[in-house]
C-alpha positions as a printed NumPy array, in Angstrom:
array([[108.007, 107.07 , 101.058],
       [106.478, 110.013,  99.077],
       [102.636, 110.264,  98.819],
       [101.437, 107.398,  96.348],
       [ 98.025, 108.721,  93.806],
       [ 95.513, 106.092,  93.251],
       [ 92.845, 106.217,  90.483],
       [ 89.95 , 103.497,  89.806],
       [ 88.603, 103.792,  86.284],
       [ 85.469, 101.794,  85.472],
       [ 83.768, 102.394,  81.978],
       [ 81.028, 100.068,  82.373],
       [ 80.96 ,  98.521,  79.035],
       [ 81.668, 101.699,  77.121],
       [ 85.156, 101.572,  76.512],
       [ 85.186,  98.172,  74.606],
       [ 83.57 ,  99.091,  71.176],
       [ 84.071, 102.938,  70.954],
       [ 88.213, 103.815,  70.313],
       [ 87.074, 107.588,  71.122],
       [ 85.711, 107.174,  74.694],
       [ 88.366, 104.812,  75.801],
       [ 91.334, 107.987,  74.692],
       [ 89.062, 110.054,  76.047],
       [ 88.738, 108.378,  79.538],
       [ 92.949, 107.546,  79.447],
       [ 93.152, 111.351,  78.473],
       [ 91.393, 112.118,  81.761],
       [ 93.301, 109.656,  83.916],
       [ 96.491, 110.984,  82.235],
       [ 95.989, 114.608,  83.472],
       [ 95.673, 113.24 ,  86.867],
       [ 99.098, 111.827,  87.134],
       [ 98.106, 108.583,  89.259],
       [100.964, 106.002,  90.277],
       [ 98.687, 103.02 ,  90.21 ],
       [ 95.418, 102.917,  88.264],
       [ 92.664,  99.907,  89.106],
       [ 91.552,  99.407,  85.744],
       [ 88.   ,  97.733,  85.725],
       [ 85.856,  96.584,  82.262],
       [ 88.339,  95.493,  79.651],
       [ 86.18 ,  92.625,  78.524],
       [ 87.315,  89.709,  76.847],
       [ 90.678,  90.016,  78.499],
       [ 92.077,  87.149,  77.114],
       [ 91.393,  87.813,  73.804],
       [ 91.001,  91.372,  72.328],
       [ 91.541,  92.705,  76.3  ],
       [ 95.314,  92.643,  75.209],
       [ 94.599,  95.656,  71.984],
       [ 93.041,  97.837,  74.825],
       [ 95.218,  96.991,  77.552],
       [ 98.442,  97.804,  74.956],
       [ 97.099, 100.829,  73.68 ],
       [ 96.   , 102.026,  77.05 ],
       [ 99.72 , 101.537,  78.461],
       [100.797, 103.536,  75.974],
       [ 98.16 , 106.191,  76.716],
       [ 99.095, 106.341,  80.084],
       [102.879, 105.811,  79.429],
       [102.313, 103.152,  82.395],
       [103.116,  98.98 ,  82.81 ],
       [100.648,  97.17 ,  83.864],
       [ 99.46 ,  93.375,  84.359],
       [ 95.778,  92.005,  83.017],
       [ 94.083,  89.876,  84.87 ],
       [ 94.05 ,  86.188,  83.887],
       [ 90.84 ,  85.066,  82.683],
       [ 89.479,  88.432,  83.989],
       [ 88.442,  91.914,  83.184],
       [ 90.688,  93.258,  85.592],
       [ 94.227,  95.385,  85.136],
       [ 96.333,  97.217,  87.372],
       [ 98.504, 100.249,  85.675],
       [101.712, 101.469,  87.409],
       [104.391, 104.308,  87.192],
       [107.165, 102.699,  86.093],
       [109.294, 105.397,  87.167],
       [108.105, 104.976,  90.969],
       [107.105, 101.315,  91.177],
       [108.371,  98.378,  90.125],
       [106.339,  94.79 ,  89.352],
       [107.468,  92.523,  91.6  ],
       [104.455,  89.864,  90.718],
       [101.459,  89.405,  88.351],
       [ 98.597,  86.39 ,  88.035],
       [100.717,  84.886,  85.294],
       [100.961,  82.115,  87.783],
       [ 97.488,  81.483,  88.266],
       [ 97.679,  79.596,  84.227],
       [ 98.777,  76.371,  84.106],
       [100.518,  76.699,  80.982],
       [102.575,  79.616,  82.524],
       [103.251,  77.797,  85.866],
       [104.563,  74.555,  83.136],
       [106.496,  77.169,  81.047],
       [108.206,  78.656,  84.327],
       [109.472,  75.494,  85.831],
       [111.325,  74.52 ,  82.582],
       [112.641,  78.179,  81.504],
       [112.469,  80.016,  85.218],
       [116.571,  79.038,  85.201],
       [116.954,  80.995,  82.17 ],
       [115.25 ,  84.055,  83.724],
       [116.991,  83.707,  86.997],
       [120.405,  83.799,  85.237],
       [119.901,  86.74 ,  83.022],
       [118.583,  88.765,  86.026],
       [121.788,  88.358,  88.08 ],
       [122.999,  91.84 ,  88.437],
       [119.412,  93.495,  88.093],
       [118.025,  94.195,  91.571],
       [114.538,  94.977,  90.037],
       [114.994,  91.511,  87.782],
       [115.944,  89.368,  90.934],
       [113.281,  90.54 ,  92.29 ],
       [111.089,  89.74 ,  90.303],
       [112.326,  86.365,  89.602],
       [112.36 ,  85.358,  93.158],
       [109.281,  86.588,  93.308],
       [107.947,  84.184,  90.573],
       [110.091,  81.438,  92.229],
       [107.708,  81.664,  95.461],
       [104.053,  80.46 ,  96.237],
       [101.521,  82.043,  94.683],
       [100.784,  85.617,  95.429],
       [ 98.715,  87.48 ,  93.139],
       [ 99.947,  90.719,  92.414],
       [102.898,  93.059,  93.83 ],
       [104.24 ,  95.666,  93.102],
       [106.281,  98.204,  95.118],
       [108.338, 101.596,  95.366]])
């Protein structure tokens, strides 16, 4: 497996209420090429969290998965990792919506290594976040 680049990027509070630092910042974690990026400060990441979180995907031109009820988001390369898991699970709503759709899922991703992954992966007991190469 090929050397894997790792970047943490904590604003502190900064990044919620000023557009410009928060480009800024992704501008700087761009340049650095990282495969995964630990993503620490998007505050109220249930609510507004998802506007930053979208716009800093794009930024990055990464996937990523924000933590439930948490300030917390992993960014990957979607060109060298795939999502095998999120905390989606951890929400009882999501767990409810799962067990009546997850056949749905599981039939479109027949034929989709990546997609049966992933649905076997939401199939199984709770694990909070995966992703591999």
């Amino acid at each position: 497996m090929a050397k894997q680049r790792f970047v943490c990027w904590n604003l502190e509070g900064k990044g919620p209420g000023d557009p410009e630092v928060r480009r800024a910042a992704a501008e700087a974690v761009r340049r650095l090429q990282p495969d995964i990026v630990l993503r620490q400060e998007i505050f109220r990441g249930d609510k507004r969290g998802h506007t930053i979180f979208d716009e800093q995907c794009r930024a990055l031109d990464m996937q990523g998965v924000l933590g439930s009820e948490s300030c917390t988001v992993i960014l990957f390369n979607p060109r060298r990792l795939n999502l095998v898991r999120d905390w989606s699970m951890e929400v009882a709503a999501c767990r409810e919506y799962w067990a009546r759709f997850g056949a749905y899922r599981e039939a479109e991703a027949l034929g989709n290594k990546a997609d049966e992954q992933f649905t076997r992966a939401k199939n199984e007991p709770f694990t909070p976040v995966a992703v591999v190469a």
